[in-house]
Coordinates of C-alpha atoms and ligand atoms in Angstrom, one line a residue:
Chain V
M1 CA 98.5 98.9 128.7
P2 CA 95.7 99.2 125.7
E3 CA 96.8 96.7 122.7
N4 CA 99.1 97.9 119.5
P5 CA 95.5 98.4 117.7
L6 CA 98.0 97.2 114.0
L7 CA 98.3 94.0 115.2
P8 CA 95.6 91.5 113.8
M9 CA 94.0 88.7 114.7
A10 CA 94.1 85.3 113.0
G11 CA 90.6 84.1 111.3
Q12 CA 90.1 81.3 109.5
I13 CA 87.7 81.1 106.2
E14 CA 85.2 79.0 107.1
R15 CA 82.8 79.5 104.2
I16 CA 83.4 81.0 100.1
I17 CA 80.5 82.1 97.8
T18 CA 81.5 82.5 94.6
E19 CA 79.2 85.8 92.8
T20 CA 80.8 86.3 89.6
P21 CA 83.8 85.8 88.1
D22 CA 86.1 87.8 90.0
V23 CA 83.7 88.2 93.5
K24 CA 84.1 86.0 95.7
T25 CA 82.7 86.5 99.8
F26 CA 83.9 84.7 102.2
H27 CA 82.7 83.5 105.8
V28 CA 85.4 85.0 108.5
T29 CA 86.0 83.1 111.7
F30 CA 87.3 83.1 114.6
T31 CA 88.6 80.9 118.3
G32 CA 85.7 82.3 121.1
G33 CA 83.9 85.0 118.1
K34 CA 83.7 87.6 116.3
P35 CA 86.8 90.3 117.6
F36 CA 83.9 92.8 117.4
V37 CA 80.7 94.2 116.4
P38 CA 80.6 95.9 113.4
R39 CA 78.2 99.3 112.7
P40 CA 77.2 99.3 108.6
G41 CA 79.7 100.4 106.3
Q42 CA 82.2 100.4 108.5
L43 CA 86.3 98.4 107.7
A44 CA 88.6 95.8 108.2
M45 CA 92.1 95.0 107.7
V46 CA 92.1 91.7 106.5
S47 CA 96.0 89.7 105.7
L48 CA 97.6 87.0 104.6
P49 CA 100.6 88.3 106.2
A50 CA 103.2 86.8 103.6
V51 CA 101.3 88.4 100.6
G52 CA 99.2 91.6 102.0
E53 CA 97.0 93.2 103.7
G54 CA 93.4 95.1 102.7
M55 CA 91.5 97.3 103.6
F56 CA 87.2 95.6 102.7
S57 CA 84.3 96.5 103.7
I58 CA 82.6 94.3 106.0
S59 CA 79.3 93.6 103.9
S60 CA 77.6 91.7 106.3
Q61 CA 78.2 89.6 109.6
G62 CA 76.3 86.6 111.0
E63 CA 76.4 85.8 114.9
Q64 CA 80.1 84.4 114.8
H65 CA 81.6 85.6 112.1
L66 CA 82.5 88.6 108.8
E67 CA 82.1 89.2 105.5
F68 CA 83.9 90.4 102.6
S69 CA 83.1 90.5 99.7
I70 CA 86.3 91.2 97.8
K71 CA 87.0 91.5 93.8
K72 CA 90.1 90.1 91.6
A73 CA 92.1 93.9 91.7
G74 CA 95.7 93.0 93.3
M75 CA 98.1 90.0 94.2
L76 CA 96.1 90.3 97.7
T77 CA 93.1 90.3 96.3
A78 CA 94.3 87.5 93.7
A79 CA 95.7 85.2 96.8
L80 CA 91.9 85.2 98.4
H81 CA 90.7 84.4 95.5
E82 CA 93.0 81.0 95.7
A83 CA 92.2 80.3 99.2
E84 CA 90.2 77.3 99.9
T85 CA 87.9 77.1 103.3
G86 CA 90.2 76.5 105.8
Q87 CA 92.9 79.1 105.0
M88 CA 93.7 81.5 108.3
V89 CA 93.8 85.5 107.4
G90 CA 94.8 88.1 109.7
V91 CA 91.8 90.6 110.8
R92 CA 92.5 94.2 112.3
G93 CA 89.4 96.3 112.6
P94 CA 86.2 97.4 112.6
Y95 CA 87.4 100.5 111.6
G96 CA 86.1 104.6 109.3
N97 CA 82.3 105.7 110.7
G98 CA 79.9 103.3 108.9
F99 CA 76.8 104.9 107.2
P100 CA 75.1 107.6 108.9
L101 CA 72.3 105.6 111.0
D102 CA 70.6 108.6 112.2
L103 CA 70.6 110.2 109.9
C104 CA 68.5 107.6 107.3
R105 CA 66.1 106.2 110.6
G106 CA 61.6 107.4 110.1
K107 CA 63.4 107.9 106.1
D108 CA 63.2 105.9 102.9
L109 CA 66.2 104.7 102.3
L110 CA 67.0 105.0 98.1
F111 CA 70.0 102.3 97.7
I112 CA 71.7 102.6 94.4
G113 CA 74.6 100.6 94.0
G114 CA 76.9 99.5 91.0
G115 CA 79.5 96.3 90.2
I116 CA 80.6 95.3 94.2
G117 CA 79.7 98.4 95.1
L118 CA 77.1 96.8 96.5
A119 CA 79.6 95.0 99.1
P120 CA 79.2 97.7 101.5
L121 CA 75.0 99.0 100.7
R122 CA 74.2 95.4 101.5
S123 CA 76.1 95.5 105.5
M124 CA 73.0 98.6 105.3
I125 CA 70.0 97.0 103.8
V126 CA 71.1 93.8 105.7
Y127 CA 70.8 96.5 108.8
C128 CA 67.1 98.4 107.7
L129 CA 66.0 95.2 106.8
A130 CA 66.6 93.5 110.3
H131 CA 65.4 96.3 111.6
R132 CA 62.3 97.3 110.1
S133 CA 60.6 99.5 111.2
D134 CA 62.9 101.6 112.2
F135 CA 62.9 102.9 108.6
G136 CA 60.1 104.0 105.6
H137 CA 59.9 102.4 101.8
I138 CA 63.9 100.8 100.9
Q139 CA 64.4 101.3 96.8
I140 CA 66.9 99.6 95.9
I141 CA 68.5 100.0 92.2
Y142 CA 71.8 98.1 91.0
G143 CA 73.1 97.0 88.5
A144 CA 76.5 95.8 87.1
R145 CA 78.1 95.2 83.3
S146 CA 76.8 91.7 82.8
P147 CA 74.2 89.7 84.4
A148 CA 77.3 87.9 85.5
D149 CA 78.8 90.1 87.2
L150 CA 75.7 90.9 89.6
V151 CA 76.8 89.8 92.8
F152 CA 74.5 88.6 96.0
K153 CA 72.0 86.6 93.3
E154 CA 69.8 85.5 96.1
E155 CA 69.0 88.2 98.4
I156 CA 68.7 90.1 94.5
F157 CA 66.4 87.5 92.8
D158 CA 64.6 86.1 96.0
R159 CA 64.7 87.6 99.8
W160 CA 64.6 91.2 98.9
P161 CA 61.6 91.9 97.3
H162 CA 59.9 90.2 98.9
E163 CA 60.4 92.3 101.9
P164 CA 57.9 95.0 103.6
D165 CA 57.7 97.3 101.4
T166 CA 60.5 97.4 99.8
E167 CA 61.9 97.6 95.9
V168 CA 63.9 96.4 93.7
N169 CA 65.4 97.4 90.4
I170 CA 68.3 95.7 88.8
T171 CA 69.6 96.7 85.2
V172 CA 72.5 94.7 83.2
D173 CA 74.7 96.7 80.9
V174 CA 74.7 94.6 78.5
G175 CA 72.0 91.5 78.5
D176 CA 72.8 87.7 77.3
D177 CA 70.6 85.3 75.5
N178 CA 68.3 84.8 79.6
W179 CA 67.8 88.0 80.5
Q180 CA 64.5 89.3 80.9
G181 CA 66.2 91.9 83.4
H182 CA 66.3 95.4 82.9
V183 CA 68.8 96.7 79.7
G184 CA 70.8 99.8 80.9
F185 CA 72.9 102.1 82.4
V186 CA 72.6 102.8 86.9
P187 CA 72.3 106.7 85.9
A188 CA 69.9 106.3 82.9
Y189 CA 67.4 103.4 84.4
L190 CA 67.7 104.8 87.8
E191 CA 66.1 108.3 85.7
E192 CA 63.9 106.7 84.7
L193 CA 62.2 105.2 87.6
N194 CA 63.0 108.5 88.9
P195 CA 61.8 107.9 92.7
D196 CA 60.7 111.5 95.1
P197 CA 63.0 113.1 96.8
A198 CA 60.3 113.9 99.6
G199 CA 61.3 113.1 103.0
K200 CA 64.1 110.3 101.5
V201 CA 68.3 109.4 101.8
T202 CA 69.4 107.9 98.8
V203 CA 73.2 105.8 99.4
T204 CA 74.6 105.1 96.2
C205 CA 78.7 103.2 96.2
G206 CA 80.1 101.9 93.0
P207 CA 83.1 102.6 90.0
P208 CA 83.4 106.2 90.1
I209 CA 82.3 106.7 87.1
M210 CA 79.4 105.6 88.3
I211 CA 79.2 107.5 91.4
K212 CA 79.4 110.9 89.0
F213 CA 76.1 110.9 86.9
V214 CA 74.8 109.4 89.9
L215 CA 74.9 112.5 90.9
Q216 CA 74.1 114.2 88.5
A217 CA 71.3 112.0 88.5
L218 CA 69.8 112.9 91.8
D219 CA 71.4 116.5 91.4
K220 CA 69.0 116.9 88.7
M221 CA 66.2 115.0 90.4
R222 CA 66.5 117.6 93.5
Y223 CA 68.1 115.3 95.7
A224 CA 69.3 117.5 98.8
P225 CA 73.3 116.6 99.2
E226 CA 72.8 116.7 103.1
N227 CA 70.8 113.8 102.1
I228 CA 72.8 111.8 99.5
V229 CA 75.8 109.8 100.9
T230 CA 78.1 107.6 99.8
T231 CA 81.5 105.8 100.1
L232 CA 84.9 106.8 99.2
E233 CA 88.3 104.4 98.3
M234 CA 92.1 105.1 99.5
R235 CA 94.7 103.9 99.6
M236 CA 95.0 102.3 103.4
K237 CA 97.7 101.3 105.0
C238 CA 96.8 101.4 109.0
G239 CA 93.3 102.4 109.1
I240 CA 94.2 104.5 112.2
G241 CA 94.8 107.5 110.7
K242 CA 98.1 107.7 111.4
C243 CA 100.4 106.3 108.0
G244 CA 98.6 109.7 106.3
R245 CA 97.8 108.3 103.0
C246 CA 94.4 108.4 103.1
N247 CA 93.9 111.8 103.6
I248 CA 91.5 114.8 101.8
G249 CA 93.2 118.0 102.9
S250 CA 92.1 117.4 105.9
S251 CA 89.9 114.2 106.4
Y252 CA 91.0 110.7 106.5
V253 CA 89.4 108.7 104.5
C254 CA 89.8 105.7 107.4
L255 CA 89.4 107.3 110.2
D256 CA 86.2 110.1 109.4
G257 CA 84.5 108.3 106.0
P258 CA 84.4 106.5 104.2
V259 CA 81.1 106.8 104.1
F260 CA 80.5 110.7 103.3
T261 CA 77.1 113.0 102.3
L262 CA 77.3 114.6 99.3
A263 CA 77.5 117.9 101.2
Q264 CA 81.0 116.8 102.9
L265 CA 82.0 116.1 99.8
Q266 CA 81.3 119.6 98.7
N267 CA 83.3 121.3 101.3
L268 CA 87.1 119.2 100.5
P269 CA 89.3 118.6 97.7
D270 CA 87.2 117.1 94.8
E271 CA 91.0 114.2 94.7
Y272 CA 89.9 110.6 95.0
Chain S
M1 CA 119.8 127.5 137.0
Y2 CA 122.4 124.4 137.5
V3 CA 126.2 124.8 135.4
L4 CA 128.7 121.9 134.3
D5 CA 131.7 122.4 133.6
K6 CA 131.7 121.8 130.2
S7 CA 134.6 118.9 130.5
Q8 CA 133.1 117.7 132.8
L9 CA 129.6 116.9 130.8
P10 CA 131.2 113.7 129.3
S11 CA 130.7 112.4 133.2
F12 CA 127.3 113.6 133.4
L13 CA 126.4 111.8 130.9
E14 CA 128.3 108.6 131.7
A15 CA 125.4 109.2 135.5
M16 CA 123.2 109.3 133.4
A17 CA 123.8 107.2 130.2
A18 CA 123.0 104.5 134.0
G19 CA 120.8 101.7 133.6
R20 CA 119.3 105.0 130.7
T21 CA 120.4 105.4 127.1
V22 CA 121.2 108.7 126.6
F23 CA 120.7 110.6 123.1
V24 CA 123.5 112.1 121.8
P25 CA 124.1 114.6 119.1
A26 CA 127.1 113.0 117.3
E27 CA 128.6 112.8 113.8
A28 CA 128.0 109.2 112.3
G29 CA 128.5 108.0 108.9
G30 CA 128.6 111.4 107.2
M31 CA 127.1 112.6 108.6
T32 CA 125.2 113.9 111.9
R33 CA 122.0 112.4 114.3
F34 CA 121.7 111.8 117.8
V35 CA 123.4 107.8 118.7
P36 CA 124.4 106.3 121.6
W37 CA 126.1 107.8 124.4
Q38 CA 129.8 106.4 125.4
A39 CA 132.4 107.1 126.1
G40 CA 134.9 109.1 124.1
I41 CA 132.1 109.9 121.7
Q42 CA 133.0 113.5 120.2
L43 CA 130.1 115.5 120.0
Y44 CA 128.4 117.3 117.6
W45 CA 127.3 121.4 118.6
E46 CA 127.5 123.6 115.6
E47 CA 124.2 123.5 114.1
N48 CA 120.5 121.0 114.0
P49 CA 122.0 117.5 113.4
V50 CA 121.6 117.1 109.5
I51 CA 119.0 113.4 110.5
S52 CA 116.5 114.5 112.6
P53 CA 115.7 112.5 116.3
K54 CA 111.8 111.3 115.1
E55 CA 114.3 108.7 114.8
L56 CA 113.7 107.6 118.0
F57 CA 110.1 108.8 118.4
F58 CA 109.7 106.3 114.9
P59 CA 111.9 104.4 113.3
Q60 CA 112.7 104.2 110.0
T61 CA 111.6 100.7 109.7
Q62 CA 109.6 99.0 112.5
V63 CA 108.2 95.3 113.3
L64 CA 104.4 95.2 113.8
Y65 CA 104.1 91.2 114.1
G66 CA 105.6 88.7 113.7
Y67 CA 104.3 85.7 111.7
R68 CA 104.5 81.9 111.2
T69 CA 101.9 80.0 108.2
L70 CA 102.5 76.8 107.3
G71 CA 99.7 75.1 105.2
Q72 CA 96.5 77.3 105.9
Q73 CA 97.5 77.9 109.3
L74 CA 98.4 81.1 110.9
E75 CA 99.8 82.9 113.9
I76 CA 100.3 85.9 115.1
L77 CA 103.3 87.1 117.4
S78 CA 103.1 89.7 118.5
R79 CA 106.4 91.9 120.4
D80 CA 107.5 93.8 122.4
E81 CA 109.0 96.6 121.8
G82 CA 109.9 96.9 126.3
N83 CA 111.0 100.4 126.5
S84 CA 113.7 101.2 128.1
P85 CA 114.3 105.0 129.5
R86 CA 115.7 107.5 127.8
V87 CA 117.2 110.8 127.3
I88 CA 117.8 112.4 124.1
F89 CA 120.4 115.3 125.1
G90 CA 120.8 118.3 123.7
L91 CA 118.0 118.3 120.6
R92 CA 116.9 122.2 119.3
P93 CA 113.5 123.3 119.7
C94 CA 112.7 122.6 116.0
D95 CA 112.6 119.5 117.0
A96 CA 111.1 119.6 120.4
A97 CA 108.3 121.1 119.3
A98 CA 108.5 118.3 116.1
T99 CA 108.1 116.3 119.5
G100 CA 105.2 117.6 120.5
I101 CA 103.2 117.8 116.6
M102 CA 104.0 114.2 116.1
D103 CA 102.7 113.5 119.9
D104 CA 99.5 114.5 118.6
V105 CA 99.7 112.1 115.3
F106 CA 100.5 109.7 117.2
L107 CA 98.4 109.7 119.8
T108 CA 95.9 111.3 119.5
K109 CA 92.4 111.5 117.6
G110 CA 91.1 107.6 119.0
Y111 CA 93.1 106.2 118.4
E112 CA 97.5 105.1 120.2
D113 CA 99.9 104.1 118.6
S114 CA 101.8 101.4 121.1
L115 CA 104.7 101.1 119.4
Y116 CA 105.6 105.5 119.2
R117 CA 104.8 105.1 122.5
S118 CA 106.5 102.8 124.5
R119 CA 109.8 104.8 122.7
R120 CA 108.3 108.6 123.8
Q121 CA 106.7 107.8 127.2
N122 CA 110.5 106.7 129.0
T123 CA 112.0 109.2 126.7
L124 CA 113.7 113.0 128.0
L125 CA 114.1 115.3 126.4
V126 CA 116.9 117.6 127.0
V127 CA 116.2 120.7 125.0
L128 CA 119.3 122.7 124.0
A129 CA 118.7 126.6 124.7
C130 CA 119.8 128.1 120.1
R131 CA 122.3 130.7 120.5
R132 CA 122.3 131.9 117.0
P133 CA 118.9 130.9 113.4
G134 CA 120.9 128.3 112.2
P135 CA 121.6 128.7 108.0
A136 CA 118.2 127.7 106.6
C137 CA 115.9 128.8 110.3
F138 CA 112.3 130.3 110.3
C139 CA 111.2 128.5 113.2
T140 CA 109.9 131.8 114.8
S141 CA 107.3 132.2 111.5
F142 CA 105.4 129.4 113.4
G143 CA 105.9 131.5 116.8
L144 CA 108.6 129.5 118.0
D145 CA 111.2 130.9 120.2
P146 CA 113.9 129.0 119.9
T147 CA 115.4 129.9 123.4
R148 CA 112.6 127.5 125.1
A149 CA 110.2 124.2 124.7
D150 CA 107.5 123.5 126.6
N151 CA 107.6 119.9 126.6
A152 CA 111.5 119.9 127.4
D153 CA 112.1 118.0 130.9
L154 CA 115.0 120.0 131.0
M155 CA 116.8 122.9 129.6
L156 CA 120.7 123.1 128.9
Y157 CA 122.4 125.9 127.5
D158 CA 125.5 127.0 126.1
L159 CA 127.4 129.7 129.0
G160 CA 130.6 129.8 127.0
A161 CA 133.3 127.8 129.0
E162 CA 130.7 126.1 131.1
W163 CA 127.1 124.6 130.0
G164 CA 123.7 125.9 132.2
L165 CA 120.6 123.8 133.0
E166 CA 117.6 124.2 134.1
A167 CA 114.7 121.6 135.1
V168 CA 110.9 122.1 133.3
S169 CA 109.5 119.6 134.5
P170 CA 110.3 116.5 137.8
A171 CA 111.3 114.2 135.9
G172 CA 113.7 116.9 134.2
Q173 CA 114.6 118.4 138.5
D174 CA 116.1 114.5 139.0
L175 CA 118.3 114.1 135.8
L176 CA 119.9 117.1 137.8
A177 CA 120.7 115.4 141.6
K178 CA 123.3 112.4 139.9
P179 CA 126.4 112.8 142.5
A180 CA 128.9 113.4 139.3
G181 CA 125.7 116.6 138.5
P182 CA 125.9 120.2 138.1
V183 CA 125.2 122.7 141.2
E184 CA 123.3 125.4 141.1
R185 CA 124.6 128.3 140.8
Q186 CA 123.3 132.5 139.6
A187 CA 123.5 132.9 135.8
A188 CA 121.7 134.1 133.4
A189 CA 120.9 132.6 129.9
P190 CA 123.0 133.9 127.2
E191 CA 120.8 136.2 124.8
F192 CA 120.0 134.9 120.9
A193 CA 121.8 136.9 118.7
G194 CA 121.2 137.3 114.7
D195 CA 118.7 137.9 112.2
F196 CA 116.7 134.8 110.5
P197 CA 117.1 133.5 106.9
L198 CA 114.2 132.8 106.6
E199 CA 110.7 133.4 106.7
I200 CA 106.7 132.4 105.7
K201 CA 104.8 135.0 106.1
V202 CA 101.2 133.0 107.8
D203 CA 99.4 135.4 109.1
H204 CA 96.6 134.4 105.8
L205 CA 97.2 130.4 107.2
P206 CA 95.5 128.0 106.8
S207 CA 92.1 130.1 106.1
G208 CA 93.3 131.9 103.6
L209 CA 94.9 128.9 101.6
R210 CA 91.1 126.7 101.5
P211 CA 90.3 128.7 97.8
M212 CA 94.3 127.9 96.4
F213 CA 93.6 124.4 95.7
R214 CA 92.4 124.2 91.9
H215 CA 94.2 127.9 91.5
Q216 CA 97.3 127.8 88.4
V217 CA 100.3 128.6 90.8
W218 CA 100.7 124.4 91.0
D219 CA 101.0 124.2 87.6
I220 CA 105.0 125.5 87.9
M221 CA 105.6 125.6 91.7
Y222 CA 105.8 122.2 91.2
Q223 CA 108.2 121.6 87.6
K224 CA 110.6 121.3 89.3
C225 CA 110.2 118.2 92.0
L226 CA 112.0 115.5 91.6
G227 CA 110.3 113.1 93.8
C228 CA 112.7 111.9 96.0
G229 CA 111.3 112.0 99.3
T230 CA 114.2 113.7 101.2
C231 CA 112.7 117.0 102.3
T232 CA 110.4 114.3 104.4
Y233 CA 112.4 111.6 105.3
L234 CA 114.7 114.6 107.0
C235 CA 111.2 116.0 108.4
P236 CA 110.4 116.5 111.6
V237 CA 106.9 115.7 111.4
C238 CA 106.4 113.8 108.5
H239 CA 105.2 110.7 109.6
C240 CA 103.6 108.6 106.8
F241 CA 104.2 105.1 106.6
D242 CA 103.5 101.7 104.2
I243 CA 103.3 98.4 106.0
Q244 CA 104.9 95.8 103.9
S245 CA 106.1 92.3 105.1
H246 CA 109.7 90.2 105.3
N247 CA 108.7 87.0 104.1
R248 CA 111.4 84.2 105.0
G249 CA 109.8 80.7 104.7
V250 CA 107.4 79.8 106.4
Q251 CA 107.2 82.7 108.8
G252 CA 107.8 86.4 108.5
Y253 CA 107.5 89.3 110.3
R254 CA 105.2 92.5 108.9
Y255 CA 106.7 96.1 109.6
R256 CA 106.1 100.0 109.2
C257 CA 108.9 101.9 107.1
W258 CA 108.8 105.5 106.4
D259 CA 106.7 106.9 103.4
S260 CA 107.2 109.4 100.8
C261 CA 103.9 111.5 99.4
M262 CA 106.0 112.2 96.9
F263 CA 106.4 108.9 95.8
S264 CA 104.4 108.2 93.2
D265 CA 102.6 104.8 94.2
Y266 CA 101.5 106.6 97.6
T267 CA 98.3 106.3 97.0
L268 CA 98.7 104.8 93.5
M269 CA 95.3 101.8 94.8
A270 CA 95.7 97.9 93.3
G271 CA 93.0 98.4 90.2
G272 CA 95.0 101.5 88.7
A273 CA 93.5 104.0 89.9
N274 CA 94.9 106.8 91.5
P275 CA 93.9 109.6 93.3
R276 CA 97.8 111.6 92.9
P277 CA 98.1 110.7 89.7
T278 CA 100.9 113.3 88.4
K279 CA 104.2 115.2 90.7
K280 CA 101.8 118.4 90.9
E281 CA 99.1 117.5 93.1
R282 CA 101.9 115.1 95.0
V283 CA 103.4 119.0 96.0
R284 CA 100.1 120.3 96.2
N285 CA 99.7 118.1 98.9
R286 CA 102.5 118.4 101.1
F287 CA 102.7 121.7 100.9
L288 CA 98.9 121.7 102.3
H289 CA 99.3 119.3 104.5
K290 CA 101.7 121.4 106.2
L291 CA 100.1 124.8 106.5
Q292 CA 96.6 123.9 105.8
F293 CA 95.8 120.4 107.3
M294 CA 98.2 119.8 109.6
P295 CA 96.3 123.0 111.2
E296 CA 92.5 122.4 110.3
R297 CA 93.3 119.1 111.8
Y298 CA 95.3 119.7 115.5
G299 CA 95.7 122.7 115.5
K300 CA 99.3 122.8 114.6
F301 CA 101.4 123.4 112.1
G302 CA 103.9 120.8 110.1
C303 CA 106.2 122.5 109.6
V304 CA 108.6 123.8 113.2
G305 CA 111.2 125.4 109.9
C306 CA 114.4 123.8 111.0
G307 CA 115.0 123.8 107.6
R308 CA 116.6 120.7 106.7
C309 CA 114.4 120.5 104.0
V310 CA 115.0 123.7 102.2
L311 CA 119.2 122.6 102.9
K312 CA 118.3 119.8 101.5
C313 CA 116.2 119.5 98.2
P314 CA 118.6 118.8 95.8
V315 CA 116.5 121.3 93.9
N316 CA 115.7 124.3 95.7
L317 CA 112.2 123.9 96.2
D318 CA 111.9 126.4 99.3
I319 CA 108.9 125.8 101.9
T320 CA 109.0 129.2 102.3
Q321 CA 108.9 130.8 98.5
V322 CA 106.2 127.9 97.8
A323 CA 104.6 129.5 101.4
N324 CA 105.4 133.2 100.3
R325 CA 104.0 132.9 96.5
L326 CA 101.4 131.6 98.1
A327 CA 100.5 134.0 100.7
E328 CA 101.1 136.3 97.1
V329 CA 98.3 135.5 95.5
V330 CA 96.0 135.4 98.2
A331 CA 97.0 139.2 99.2
N332 CA 95.7 139.5 95.5
A333 CA 93.1 137.6 94.9
Ligands
LIG401 S1 108.7 121.4 106.7 FE1 111.0 121.3 106.2 S2 111.8 122.9 107.6 FE2 109.8 122.4 107.6 S3 110.1 121.1 109.6 FE3 109.3 119.8 107.7 S4 111.9 119.3 107.3 FE4 111.8 121.3 108.2
LIG402 S1 113.7 117.7 98.7 FE1 113.0 118.3 96.6 S2 112.9 117.4 95.4 FE2 113.3 116.0 96.4 S3 110.8 114.9 96.7 FE3 111.6 117.3 97.9 S4 111.1 118.8 97.0 FE4 111.2 117.4 95.5
LIG403 S1 95.2 104.6 106.4 FE1 96.6 105.2 108.0 S2 95.8 107.4 108.1 FE2 93.9 106.7 107.3

């Protein structure tokens, strides 16, 4: 008889990276290796059973571990932020559809991220860079409230810009004394950079207000809804399409999402 | 058909209950519901019980797994529920149909819910054919036959002084082969008599509702709802649940419990955002879920017309009135 799909595996936090004042990345390992190999954009439930359980995107993975980049928002995330290496957590998954690799293969890719929204995108960016010849030009536009709020600093400043045929454009809403880079909101920076939609798929993730203006900008720049990919966030409990919580119309974000093209979203009630 | 003198029912049930739990409709704690049969129990046949048999497959609270935490350690303790054989004796065709919908929810679309399955797969359904509609019934609106259930193991007929029994599945046939069992004899199933008090027009469903999401009709419809959740708790098709922890010291368990899309924190996210912030969105979701989203996803309505929510809603927010008002708006659009 197959296992209870709601039963987590116990894993251990092996490494904690403080990304920003309120975002940490956790590397979780498991005795006997990773319990599953997620596709880019998939999710997992992470729990401290006495506190709670939450759905997080898997921001990257290694041979032996899964990575979660988690922003402090509620009780569970606050408890995770207080955890030290060695802490054990429950993990179950992988959930969700992940990014549409078939749609992206052979195309130029434009990633547009805001704040912690770079976490799901990162799983895809890492995948694309590891399978570099499957994809065309890669452009990453990323912004945060302030320089201190930029996540994955090593990758966005020191690694990704040096990858072949890869361009990284960083912006912050408000700079500080040391900031030499671009200042301005992501949607405005996007319009300023004005990347050509020809042969391109764009993948965007960030706070709802950013997404809203990014979608407007992309529309103005004549990106087709079929080539605009984004992820949705809904409250989730089961992750397997049973608890009913995450529906948008007749779609369940935990199963049919979290990744949707704009064309798909236009067919759903706008209740998210 | 097999027939059994009504006075023989206790001994028939007693034989059936050997090695199984047999759930029967009865009054318990001021409610009517399905309870384990035992000698001397008074059965309740007047109406469909207030509490549907869904709790027998999907209990109001159910432990998912236990855990132990000590310092940084975590041990997950899986709990095997066991799965002793069971019979539900005397559920109505609408609730049998609802069980079929629950099967689709819990057992299809990529994941099987093992806790649901372990209860469901060992449970036989003895379905009582209705002889007249209850005070708020409208099962026929959804094309259901109040005298039959496709997923029954055994059909049960009220023949007056006798019970009639007809096997639908081989397992149902086995139930008849008890020593104290019914005898085979020529007998006709009783006629169904009486008009249905309520009706939903379904011709426009579900596709006609697609443009209705933004319609102003919802601005009025929701207003009297109290958000109490009675409708969803009583509904044999509502399946939403929450998952919570029960923690004591270094150990505890995670359990699921019924939840309701009528509650304000149902979709509230950790950061404070809520895609259904007011009762309007919640009421709309409940009705569209039953009349449009479930049909789109499972090819079946999320309502079987049992009438429980109609009878028990404290402010009479009646699904038949809502559905028919929507039908009117669609027709005039
Ligand atoms: S919505 Fe109401 S009438 Fe329909 S199945 Fe549920 S409780 Fe019964
Ligand atoms: S029973 Fe009536 S008042 Fe209570 S939540 Fe349902 S519709 Fe609203
Ligand atoms: S999280 Fe339970 S249905 Fe999606």
